[in-house]
């Protein structure tokens, strides 16, 4: 049994949907569960729709709604003959959303968000399920609200593992049992979405579809999860930022967690935990080149230091905190500082202390940062730089560091056996 996950970029237009069907057809042996995200940038568009609806901007709501609906119908027109039943399914999905948007919103923004934004995954999986059937590929569409059972923490829902495991086993395994005579039965469901005990739709946080694939694999103890992407596999740096990137053919779960922690965006950080628990390998492959090897993440760590990995985080704040009474930065001050960070909901990316100061680097946030600074200012003297960068290099031994840091002014650096990090700002040109 395998779990395949296709993200937004892999289903961004009709041609891509055809490619996904081809991959499923050619590469699946045995039982397959397919997890799919919303098409292209639909989730972003639905977020805008939620904002327009919540602020009761009716014209904007209608405009965004129409363009999202048209986008999906346009794709369907290229996939199906006129009058195909897929058009009724799409119409129905948008009909429900249309009438939902005509009612005034409730007070809970996150609840409304999940109700509206989940439309992207629902309609995307409906189109793909119809397209697979249309091409003779036996499949069953599953509503993820009945598979991934969560609490009511809308927009960032937490999994109820026991109920989820039971629901997935009951529904998906009985589908496979019923279709035991089929050589390739396919179960298809939405990524990113769950449901409360009462049946209200929830979401698991942006980019949450990888996590869904891992949860399903965990519940069914699948043989592997494959995430299909527009890159050849896991790369040692973001190709949009760094010129020469290399494919990491095989890294350990631990290395992947470290990379995600330092800010590599290729895998949703929550994804690995359920896979580690059941020792399920995670593959990352290219949907442009399905025959390519891609990358594999598993228990093996012998190749972890084969290549250095580079991670760049921009838009950072470097804050230095000084006790007003010149007391040492010791336990009491530290616990006070940490609790202010926790209260503001800010995650620390790097920290360092001396006797009289504590320096912290974290992501700038228009809302959270001013709250933190205001609260800390009451007790401490502060100095800070905004708009700085955090560069992290894992396995830095063979890296030409002076080349990497050329033209940067180092504000802080930290090093351990595997990882080197710098907070830097671009050096101003010297004018004579
Ligand atoms: N569609 C959702 C997003 O864009 C979830 C996902 O793609 O993983 O964040």
Tab-separated table of C-alpha atoms and ligand atoms in Angstrom:
chain	number	residue	atom	x	y	z
A	1	UNK	CA	0.000	0.000	0.000
A	2	UNK	CA	1.280	3.437	-0.957
A	3	UNK	CA	0.221	7.024	-0.313
A	4	UNK	CA	0.818	9.572	-3.069
A	5	UNK	CA	0.526	13.281	-2.379
A	6	UNK	CA	0.086	15.846	-5.141
A	7	UNK	CA	0.454	19.531	-4.222
A	8	UNK	CA	-1.107	22.597	-5.839
A	9	UNK	CA	1.602	22.992	-8.494
A	10	UNK	CA	1.032	19.439	-9.737
A	11	UNK	CA	-2.657	20.141	-10.482
A	12	UNK	CA	-2.457	23.771	-11.567
A	13	UNK	CA	-4.137	23.308	-14.977
A	14	UNK	CA	-5.738	20.650	-17.202
A	15	UNK	CA	-2.408	19.505	-18.600
A	16	UNK	CA	-1.057	18.912	-15.092
A	17	UNK	CA	-4.157	16.937	-14.106
A	18	UNK	CA	-3.591	14.703	-17.144
A	19	UNK	CA	0.014	14.238	-16.025
A	20	UNK	CA	-1.106	13.280	-12.496
A	21	UNK	CA	-3.489	10.680	-13.945
A	22	UNK	CA	-0.639	9.318	-16.040
A	23	UNK	CA	1.652	9.039	-13.006
A	24	UNK	CA	-1.058	7.263	-11.014
A	25	UNK	CA	-1.725	4.916	-13.906
A	26	UNK	CA	1.911	4.059	-14.591
A	27	UNK	CA	3.427	4.006	-11.170
A	28	UNK	CA	0.880	2.473	-8.867
A	29	UNK	CA	0.945	-1.175	-8.093
A	30	UNK	CA	-1.515	-2.502	-5.539
A	31	UNK	CA	-3.574	-0.333	-3.227
A	32	UNK	CA	-3.073	3.394	-3.542
A	33	UNK	CA	-4.302	6.352	-1.527
A	34	UNK	CA	-4.037	9.676	-3.338
A	35	UNK	CA	-4.011	12.915	-1.342
A	36	UNK	CA	-4.474	16.101	-3.357
A	37	UNK	CA	-4.227	19.834	-2.568
A	38	UNK	CA	-6.170	22.708	-4.046
A	39	UNK	CA	-5.369	23.539	-7.670
A	40	UNK	CA	-2.529	26.020	-8.294
A	41	UNK	CA	-2.866	29.105	-6.121
A	42	UNK	CA	-6.518	28.471	-5.213
A	43	UNK	CA	-5.889	28.481	-1.447
A	44	UNK	CA	-4.460	32.016	-1.681
A	45	UNK	CA	-7.498	33.137	-3.691
A	46	UNK	CA	-9.859	31.527	-1.175
A	47	UNK	CA	-8.048	33.307	1.660
A	48	UNK	CA	-8.754	36.606	-0.115
A	49	UNK	CA	-12.374	35.531	-0.563
A	50	UNK	CA	-12.658	34.833	3.177
A	51	UNK	CA	-11.289	38.298	3.979
A	52	UNK	CA	-13.680	40.011	1.558
A	53	UNK	CA	-16.637	38.038	2.946
A	54	UNK	CA	-15.678	38.635	6.560
A	55	UNK	CA	-15.412	42.373	5.965
A	56	UNK	CA	-18.710	42.176	4.022
A	57	UNK	CA	-17.253	43.684	0.890
A	58	UNK	CA	-19.945	42.211	-1.364
A	59	UNK	CA	-18.588	43.262	-4.772
A	60	UNK	CA	-15.148	41.930	-4.034
A	61	UNK	CA	-16.645	38.729	-2.600
A	62	UNK	CA	-18.634	38.165	-5.812
A	63	UNK	CA	-15.643	38.932	-8.061
A	64	UNK	CA	-13.260	36.590	-6.293
A	65	UNK	CA	-15.906	33.880	-6.039
A	66	UNK	CA	-16.624	34.086	-9.784
A	67	UNK	CA	-12.988	33.959	-10.783
A	68	UNK	CA	-12.308	30.888	-8.599
A	69	UNK	CA	-15.359	29.131	-9.998
A	70	UNK	CA	-14.429	30.031	-13.590
A	71	UNK	CA	-10.878	28.778	-13.078
A	72	UNK	CA	-12.143	25.322	-12.102
A	73	UNK	CA	-14.787	25.139	-14.817
A	74	UNK	CA	-12.135	26.195	-17.342
A	75	UNK	CA	-9.943	23.270	-16.297
A	76	UNK	CA	-12.902	20.880	-16.427
A	77	UNK	CA	-13.760	22.056	-19.956
A	78	UNK	CA	-10.353	20.858	-21.113
A	79	UNK	CA	-10.722	17.512	-19.348
A	80	UNK	CA	-14.289	16.390	-19.981
A	81	UNK	CA	-16.765	16.360	-22.844
A	82	UNK	CA	-19.736	18.723	-22.578
A	83	UNK	CA	-22.493	17.486	-20.244
A	84	UNK	CA	-20.115	15.251	-18.293
A	85	UNK	CA	-21.326	14.699	-14.727
A	86	UNK	CA	-18.164	16.426	-13.397
A	87	UNK	CA	-19.752	19.785	-14.297
A	88	UNK	CA	-22.739	19.072	-12.029
A	89	UNK	CA	-20.395	18.189	-9.157
A	90	UNK	CA	-18.437	21.443	-9.600
A	91	UNK	CA	-21.642	23.496	-9.908
A	92	UNK	CA	-22.996	21.934	-6.750
A	93	UNK	CA	-19.824	22.585	-4.797
A	94	UNK	CA	-19.873	26.264	-5.778
A	95	UNK	CA	-23.655	26.545	-5.339
A	96	UNK	CA	-23.258	25.626	-1.656
A	97	UNK	CA	-20.412	28.086	-1.228
A	98	UNK	CA	-22.393	30.821	-3.043
A	99	UNK	CA	-25.323	30.544	-0.634
A	100	UNK	CA	-23.010	30.313	2.337
A	101	UNK	CA	-21.450	33.632	1.342
A	102	UNK	CA	-24.878	35.274	1.055
A	103	UNK	CA	-25.452	34.815	4.809
A	104	UNK	CA	-23.679	37.251	7.170
A	105	UNK	CA	-20.497	35.784	8.719
A	106	UNK	CA	-20.353	34.508	12.281
A	107	UNK	CA	-17.958	35.980	14.824
A	108	UNK	CA	-15.291	33.276	14.546
A	109	UNK	CA	-13.012	34.219	11.626
A	110	UNK	CA	-11.065	30.967	11.768
A	111	UNK	CA	-14.253	28.911	11.569
A	112	UNK	CA	-15.383	30.855	8.475
A	113	UNK	CA	-11.893	30.518	6.996
A	114	UNK	CA	-11.932	26.735	7.230
A	115	UNK	CA	-15.444	26.479	5.836
A	116	UNK	CA	-14.533	28.596	2.785
A	117	UNK	CA	-10.883	27.703	2.128
A	118	UNK	CA	-11.562	23.934	2.214
A	119	UNK	CA	-13.576	24.346	-0.995
A	120	UNK	CA	-10.270	24.331	-2.903
A	121	UNK	CA	-9.351	20.794	-1.852
A	122	UNK	CA	-12.915	19.490	-2.189
A	123	UNK	CA	-13.388	20.666	-5.746
A	124	UNK	CA	-9.876	19.699	-6.802
A	125	UNK	CA	-10.277	16.088	-5.598
A	126	UNK	CA	-13.733	15.903	-7.175
A	127	UNK	CA	-12.350	16.913	-10.563
A	128	UNK	CA	-9.467	14.451	-10.301
A	129	UNK	CA	-11.672	11.589	-9.124
A	130	UNK	CA	-13.992	12.164	-12.103
A	131	UNK	CA	-11.033	12.366	-14.439
A	132	UNK	CA	-9.575	9.057	-13.199
A	133	UNK	CA	-12.982	7.345	-13.624
A	134	UNK	CA	-13.371	8.906	-17.054
A	135	UNK	CA	-10.081	7.206	-17.969
A	136	UNK	CA	-11.131	3.845	-16.612
A	137	UNK	CA	-9.237	4.049	-13.323
A	138	UNK	CA	-11.369	2.616	-10.545
A	139	UNK	CA	-11.411	5.025	-7.615
A	140	UNK	CA	-13.444	6.180	-4.658
A	141	UNK	CA	-13.635	9.786	-3.431
A	142	UNK	CA	-13.454	10.187	0.364
A	143	UNK	CA	-14.489	13.238	2.361
A	144	UNK	CA	-11.496	13.984	4.619
A	145	UNK	CA	-13.756	15.444	7.332
A	146	UNK	CA	-14.750	11.837	8.059
A	147	UNK	CA	-11.179	10.522	8.010
A	148	UNK	CA	-9.020	13.101	9.785
A	149	UNK	CA	-10.777	13.778	13.088
A	150	UNK	CA	-9.628	16.926	14.888
A	151	UNK	CA	-10.452	19.288	17.718
A	152	UNK	CA	-12.169	22.603	16.973
A	153	UNK	CA	-8.945	24.627	16.830
A	154	UNK	CA	-9.889	26.050	13.435
A	155	UNK	CA	-7.066	26.868	10.990
A	156	UNK	CA	-4.545	24.859	13.011
A	157	UNK	CA	-6.539	21.857	14.134
A	158	UNK	CA	-5.025	19.095	16.270
A	159	UNK	CA	-5.486	15.453	15.345
A	160	UNK	CA	-7.446	13.067	17.528
A	161	UNK	CA	-5.172	10.135	16.726
A	162	UNK	CA	-7.315	7.310	18.020
A	163	UNK	CA	-10.483	8.414	16.275
A	164	UNK	CA	-8.560	9.256	13.115
A	165	UNK	CA	-6.853	5.877	12.991
A	166	UNK	CA	-10.179	4.095	13.447
A	167	UNK	CA	-11.990	6.233	10.884
A	168	UNK	CA	-9.282	5.757	8.251
A	169	UNK	CA	-9.076	2.012	8.873
A	170	UNK	CA	-12.868	1.567	8.805
A	171	UNK	CA	-13.469	3.530	5.658
A	172	UNK	CA	-10.433	3.020	3.490
A	173	UNK	CA	-9.682	-0.566	4.391
A	174	UNK	CA	-13.276	-1.617	3.790
A	175	UNK	CA	-13.106	0.056	0.365
A	176	UNK	CA	-9.962	-1.942	-0.426
A	177	UNK	CA	-11.579	-5.123	0.884
A	178	UNK	CA	-14.658	-4.617	-1.268
A	179	UNK	CA	-12.415	-4.105	-4.278
A	180	UNK	CA	-9.981	-6.893	-3.547
A	181	UNK	CA	-10.373	-8.261	-7.058
A	182	UNK	CA	-9.176	-4.975	-8.599
A	183	UNK	CA	-5.429	-4.830	-9.243
A	184	UNK	CA	-5.143	-1.088	-8.600
A	185	UNK	CA	-7.949	0.260	-6.395
A	186	UNK	CA	-7.485	3.966	-5.689
A	187	UNK	CA	-8.813	5.917	-2.703
A	188	UNK	CA	-8.680	9.671	-3.232
A	189	UNK	CA	-9.063	12.352	-0.590
A	190	UNK	CA	-8.239	15.959	0.277
A	191	UNK	CA	-5.039	17.079	1.932
A	192	UNK	CA	-5.027	19.838	4.579
A	193	UNK	CA	-8.603	19.159	5.769
A	194	UNK	CA	-10.113	17.504	8.799
A	195	UNK	CA	-13.410	17.514	10.638
A	196	UNK	CA	-14.562	17.867	14.244
A	197	UNK	CA	-16.679	15.262	16.042
A	198	UNK	CA	-19.683	17.374	15.109
A	199	UNK	CA	-18.692	17.230	11.442
A	200	UNK	CA	-17.495	20.843	11.049
A	201	UNK	CA	-14.653	21.222	8.588
A	202	UNK	CA	-11.239	22.216	9.969
A	203	UNK	CA	-7.826	22.829	8.364
A	204	UNK	CA	-4.391	21.740	9.559
A	205	UNK	CA	-2.341	24.872	8.747
A	206	UNK	CA	-1.014	26.094	5.379
A	207	UNK	CA	0.893	23.509	3.369
A	208	UNK	CA	-0.791	20.851	5.493
A	209	UNK	CA	-1.374	18.269	2.751
A	210	UNK	CA	1.968	16.519	3.344
A	211	UNK	CA	0.841	16.045	6.916
A	212	UNK	CA	-2.450	14.470	5.781
A	213	UNK	CA	-0.531	11.969	3.650
A	214	UNK	CA	1.627	11.053	6.654
A	215	UNK	CA	-1.383	10.667	8.959
A	216	UNK	CA	-3.092	8.303	6.519
A	217	UNK	CA	0.109	6.309	5.999
A	218	UNK	CA	0.486	6.048	9.780
A	219	UNK	CA	-3.078	4.806	10.278
A	220	UNK	CA	-2.764	2.160	7.560
A	221	UNK	CA	0.932	1.405	8.105
A	222	UNK	CA	1.520	2.008	4.423
A	223	UNK	CA	4.711	0.864	2.711
A	224	UNK	CA	5.722	4.376	1.652
A	225	UNK	CA	4.616	7.959	1.086
A	226	UNK	CA	5.574	9.725	-2.138
A	227	UNK	CA	5.333	13.505	-2.348
A	228	UNK	CA	5.283	14.599	-5.999
A	229	UNK	CA	6.894	17.992	-6.558
A	230	UNK	CA	8.132	20.338	-9.280
A	231	UNK	CA	11.764	19.786	-8.171
A	232	UNK	CA	13.846	16.608	-8.742
A	233	UNK	CA	13.647	15.732	-5.033
A	234	UNK	CA	15.034	17.200	-1.819
A	235	UNK	CA	17.638	19.793	-2.714
A	236	UNK	CA	20.422	21.040	-0.452
A	237	UNK	CA	19.275	24.655	-0.971
A	238	UNK	CA	16.383	26.624	-2.417
A	239	UNK	CA	17.151	26.927	-6.161
A	240	UNK	CA	15.405	30.324	-6.218
A	241	UNK	CA	18.069	31.649	-3.835
A	242	UNK	CA	21.226	29.604	-4.386
A	243	UNK	CA	22.844	29.009	-7.759
A	244	UNK	CA	24.260	25.503	-7.541
A	245	UNK	CA	21.981	23.045	-5.816
A	246	UNK	CA	22.432	19.317	-5.314
A	247	UNK	CA	19.973	16.496	-4.881
A	248	UNK	CA	20.007	14.881	-1.447
A	249	UNK	CA	19.369	11.306	-2.520
A	250	UNK	CA	19.023	9.855	0.937
A	251	UNK	CA	18.829	11.549	4.311
A	252	UNK	CA	17.628	10.399	7.704
A	253	UNK	CA	14.374	11.445	9.366
A	254	UNK	CA	16.454	13.333	11.942
A	255	UNK	CA	18.330	15.307	9.287
A	256	UNK	CA	15.035	16.184	7.562
A	257	UNK	CA	13.593	17.390	10.878
A	258	UNK	CA	16.688	19.526	11.479
A	259	UNK	CA	16.406	21.038	7.991
A	260	UNK	CA	12.710	21.792	8.490
A	261	UNK	CA	13.480	23.302	11.903
A	262	UNK	CA	16.083	25.681	10.445
A	263	UNK	CA	13.570	26.830	7.835
A	264	UNK	CA	13.907	24.578	4.766
A	265	UNK	CA	10.420	24.681	3.318
A	266	UNK	CA	10.383	21.500	1.304
A	267	UNK	CA	8.533	19.353	3.839
A	268	UNK	CA	5.881	20.413	6.305
A	269	UNK	CA	7.588	19.971	9.721
A	270	UNK	CA	4.763	17.940	11.272
A	271	UNK	CA	4.904	15.365	8.487
A	272	UNK	CA	7.840	13.321	9.704
A	273	UNK	CA	6.717	12.376	13.206
A	274	UNK	CA	3.922	9.950	12.242
A	275	UNK	CA	6.216	8.370	9.649
A	276	UNK	CA	9.067	7.855	12.111
A	277	UNK	CA	6.733	6.141	14.579
A	278	UNK	CA	5.932	3.436	12.032
A	279	UNK	CA	9.216	3.574	10.140
A	280	UNK	CA	7.542	4.501	6.851
A	281	UNK	CA	9.931	5.895	4.200
A	282	UNK	CA	9.106	9.244	2.615
A	283	UNK	CA	10.051	9.776	-1.007
A	284	UNK	CA	10.157	13.122	-2.791
A	285	UNK	CA	9.903	12.808	-6.553
A	286	UNK	CA	9.448	15.054	-9.555
A	287	UNK	CA	6.136	14.981	-11.374
A	288	UNK	CA	8.029	16.208	-14.451
A	289	UNK	CA	10.289	13.173	-14.324
A	290	UNK	CA	8.437	10.340	-12.570
A	291	UNK	CA	11.071	7.781	-13.576
A	292	UNK	CA	13.807	9.781	-11.781
A	293	UNK	CA	15.087	8.456	-8.461
A	294	UNK	CA	14.200	11.494	-6.363
A	295	UNK	CA	15.038	11.518	-2.662
A	296	UNK	CA	14.282	9.145	0.137
A	297	UNK	CA	13.995	9.995	3.811
A	298	UNK	CA	14.269	7.003	6.152
A	299	UNK	CA	16.285	5.624	9.074
A	300	UNK	CA	19.618	5.655	7.198
A	301	UNK	CA	21.924	8.466	8.263
A	302	UNK	CA	25.172	7.495	6.556
A	303	UNK	CA	24.637	10.031	3.758
A	304	UNK	CA	23.479	12.923	5.964
A	305	UNK	CA	26.746	14.812	5.665
A	306	UNK	CA	27.431	14.052	1.996
A	307	UNK	CA	26.637	17.632	0.987
A	308	UNK	CA	26.242	20.825	2.992
A	309	UNK	CA	22.688	22.257	3.101
A	310	UNK	CA	22.011	25.992	2.945
A	311	UNK	CA	18.990	27.737	4.392
A	312	UNK	CA	18.295	31.440	4.146
A	313	UNK	CA	15.663	33.166	6.257
A	314	UNK	CA	15.006	36.758	5.329
A	315	UNK	CA	12.988	39.409	7.147
A	316	UNK	CA	14.494	38.676	10.561
A	317	UNK	CA	14.720	40.826	13.676
A	318	UNK	CA	17.861	40.712	15.807
A	319	UNK	CA	16.965	41.922	19.273
A	320	UNK	CA	19.362	42.478	22.184
A	321	UNK	CA	17.876	42.680	25.648
A	322	UNK	CA	19.678	44.342	28.597
A	323	UNK	CA	18.460	44.309	32.221
A	324	UNK	CA	17.973	47.939	33.312
A	325	UNK	CA	19.647	47.308	36.684
A	326	UNK	CA	22.741	45.629	35.192
A	327	UNK	CA	21.772	42.304	36.751
A	328	UNK	CA	23.142	39.163	35.120
A	329	UNK	CA	21.286	37.374	32.363
A	330	UNK	CA	20.567	34.348	34.524
A	331	UNK	CA	17.628	32.040	35.195
A	332	UNK	CA	15.154	34.627	36.422
A	333	UNK	CA	15.645	37.058	33.584
A	334	UNK	CA	15.710	34.260	31.023
A	335	UNK	CA	12.474	32.722	32.209
A	336	UNK	CA	10.838	36.157	32.098
A	337	UNK	CA	12.129	36.801	28.555
A	338	UNK	CA	11.046	33.371	27.302
A	339	UNK	CA	7.583	33.772	28.741
A	340	UNK	CA	7.222	37.105	26.877
A	341	UNK	CA	8.151	35.350	23.632
A	342	UNK	CA	5.678	32.545	24.337
A	343	UNK	CA	2.965	35.076	25.197
A	344	UNK	CA	3.527	36.939	21.917
A	345	UNK	CA	3.519	33.620	20.001
A	346	UNK	CA	6.995	34.246	18.567
A	347	UNK	CA	9.377	31.378	17.844
A	348	UNK	CA	13.066	32.026	18.488
A	349	UNK	CA	15.352	31.131	15.578
A	350	UNK	CA	18.690	31.784	17.289
A	351	UNK	CA	19.809	33.026	20.702
A	352	UNK	CA	23.013	33.933	22.502
A	353	UNK	CA	23.848	35.548	25.810
A	354	UNK	CA	26.631	37.392	27.577
A	355	UNK	CA	26.709	38.448	31.219
A	356	UNK	CA	24.562	41.508	30.694
A	357	UNK	CA	22.683	40.939	27.458
A	358	UNK	CA	20.576	38.360	25.688
A	359	UNK	CA	20.318	38.436	21.888
A	360	UNK	CA	17.570	36.764	19.926
A	361	UNK	CA	16.816	36.399	16.232
A	362	UNK	CA	13.231	35.772	15.101
A	363	UNK	CA	10.835	36.251	12.157
A	364	UNK	CA	9.485	39.787	11.837
A	365	UNK	CA	5.699	39.868	12.211
A	366	UNK	CA	3.724	43.075	11.713
A	367	UNK	CA	1.360	42.293	14.579
A	368	UNK	CA	3.336	40.139	17.002
A	369	UNK	CA	6.684	42.003	16.969
A	370	UNK	CA	5.375	45.382	18.271
A	371	UNK	CA	3.478	43.607	21.074
A	372	UNK	CA	6.627	41.753	22.157
A	373	UNK	CA	8.791	44.889	22.039
A	374	UNK	CA	6.250	46.881	24.033
A	375	UNK	CA	6.057	44.264	26.780
A	376	UNK	CA	9.813	43.756	26.997
A	377	UNK	CA	10.504	47.502	27.030
A	378	UNK	CA	8.690	47.825	30.345
A	379	UNK	CA	11.396	45.757	32.051
A	380	UNK	CA	14.496	45.881	29.822
A	381	UNK	CA	16.556	48.177	27.634
A	382	UNK	CA	16.337	47.019	24.023
A	383	UNK	CA	18.400	47.402	20.869
A	384	UNK	CA	17.332	45.888	17.603
A	385	UNK	CA	17.992	45.556	13.861
A	386	UNK	CA	15.145	44.792	11.498
A	387	UNK	CA	15.351	43.387	7.972
A	388	UNK	CA	18.382	41.204	8.663
A	389	UNK	CA	18.979	37.684	7.343
A	390	UNK	CA	19.669	34.383	9.035
A	391	UNK	CA	21.931	32.027	7.099
A	392	UNK	CA	22.223	28.427	8.252
A	393	UNK	CA	24.660	25.870	6.863
A	394	UNK	CA	24.416	22.226	7.905
A	395	UNK	CA	27.622	20.163	7.459
A	396	UNK	CA	29.726	23.250	6.785
A	397	UNK	CA	33.147	21.536	6.863
A	398	UNK	CA	33.798	21.775	3.123
A	399	UNK	CA	32.061	25.100	2.510
A	400	UNK	CA	33.971	28.159	1.350
A	401	UNK	CA	32.660	30.434	4.080
A	402	UNK	CA	34.306	33.647	2.925
A	403	UNK	CA	32.618	33.288	-0.470
A	404	UNK	CA	29.283	32.603	1.179
A	405	UNK	CA	29.513	35.638	3.438
A	406	UNK	CA	30.993	38.046	0.923
A	407	UNK	CA	29.380	41.479	1.084
A	408	UNK	CA	27.595	40.699	4.350
A	409	UNK	CA	28.162	42.265	7.727
A	410	UNK	CA	28.040	39.593	10.441
A	411	UNK	CA	26.011	40.690	13.464
A	412	UNK	CA	26.034	37.386	15.296
A	413	UNK	CA	27.353	33.890	14.689
A	414	UNK	CA	26.944	30.499	16.262
A	415	UNK	CA	28.503	27.163	15.551
A	416	UNK	CA	28.215	23.588	16.731
A	417	UNK	CA	29.545	20.318	15.328
A	418	UNK	CA	27.074	20.163	12.431
A	419	UNK	CA	25.587	23.612	12.003
A	420	UNK	CA	26.941	27.125	11.449
A	421	UNK	CA	24.583	30.120	11.608
A	422	UNK	CA	25.022	33.807	10.976
A	423	UNK	CA	22.762	36.785	11.401
A	424	UNK	CA	23.870	39.206	8.691
A	425	UNK	CA	22.984	42.426	6.998
A	426	UNK	CA	24.082	43.582	3.577
A	427	UNK	CA	27.162	45.759	3.884
A	428	UNK	CA	26.644	49.341	2.760
A	429	UNK	CA	29.032	50.356	-0.061
A	430	UNK	CA	31.815	52.660	1.217
A	431	UNK	CA	31.539	56.102	-0.339
A	432	UNK	CA	34.708	58.243	-0.276
B	1	LIG	N1	-3.756	23.979	-0.247
B	1	LIG	C1	-3.145	24.198	1.021
B	1	LIG	C2	-2.120	25.334	0.921
B	1	LIG	O1	-1.904	25.872	-0.151
B	1	LIG	C3	-2.531	22.993	1.604
B	1	LIG	C4	-1.408	22.390	0.814
B	1	LIG	O2	-1.264	22.644	-0.379
B	1	LIG	O3	-0.620	21.663	1.392
B	1	LIG	O4	-1.545	25.683	1.930
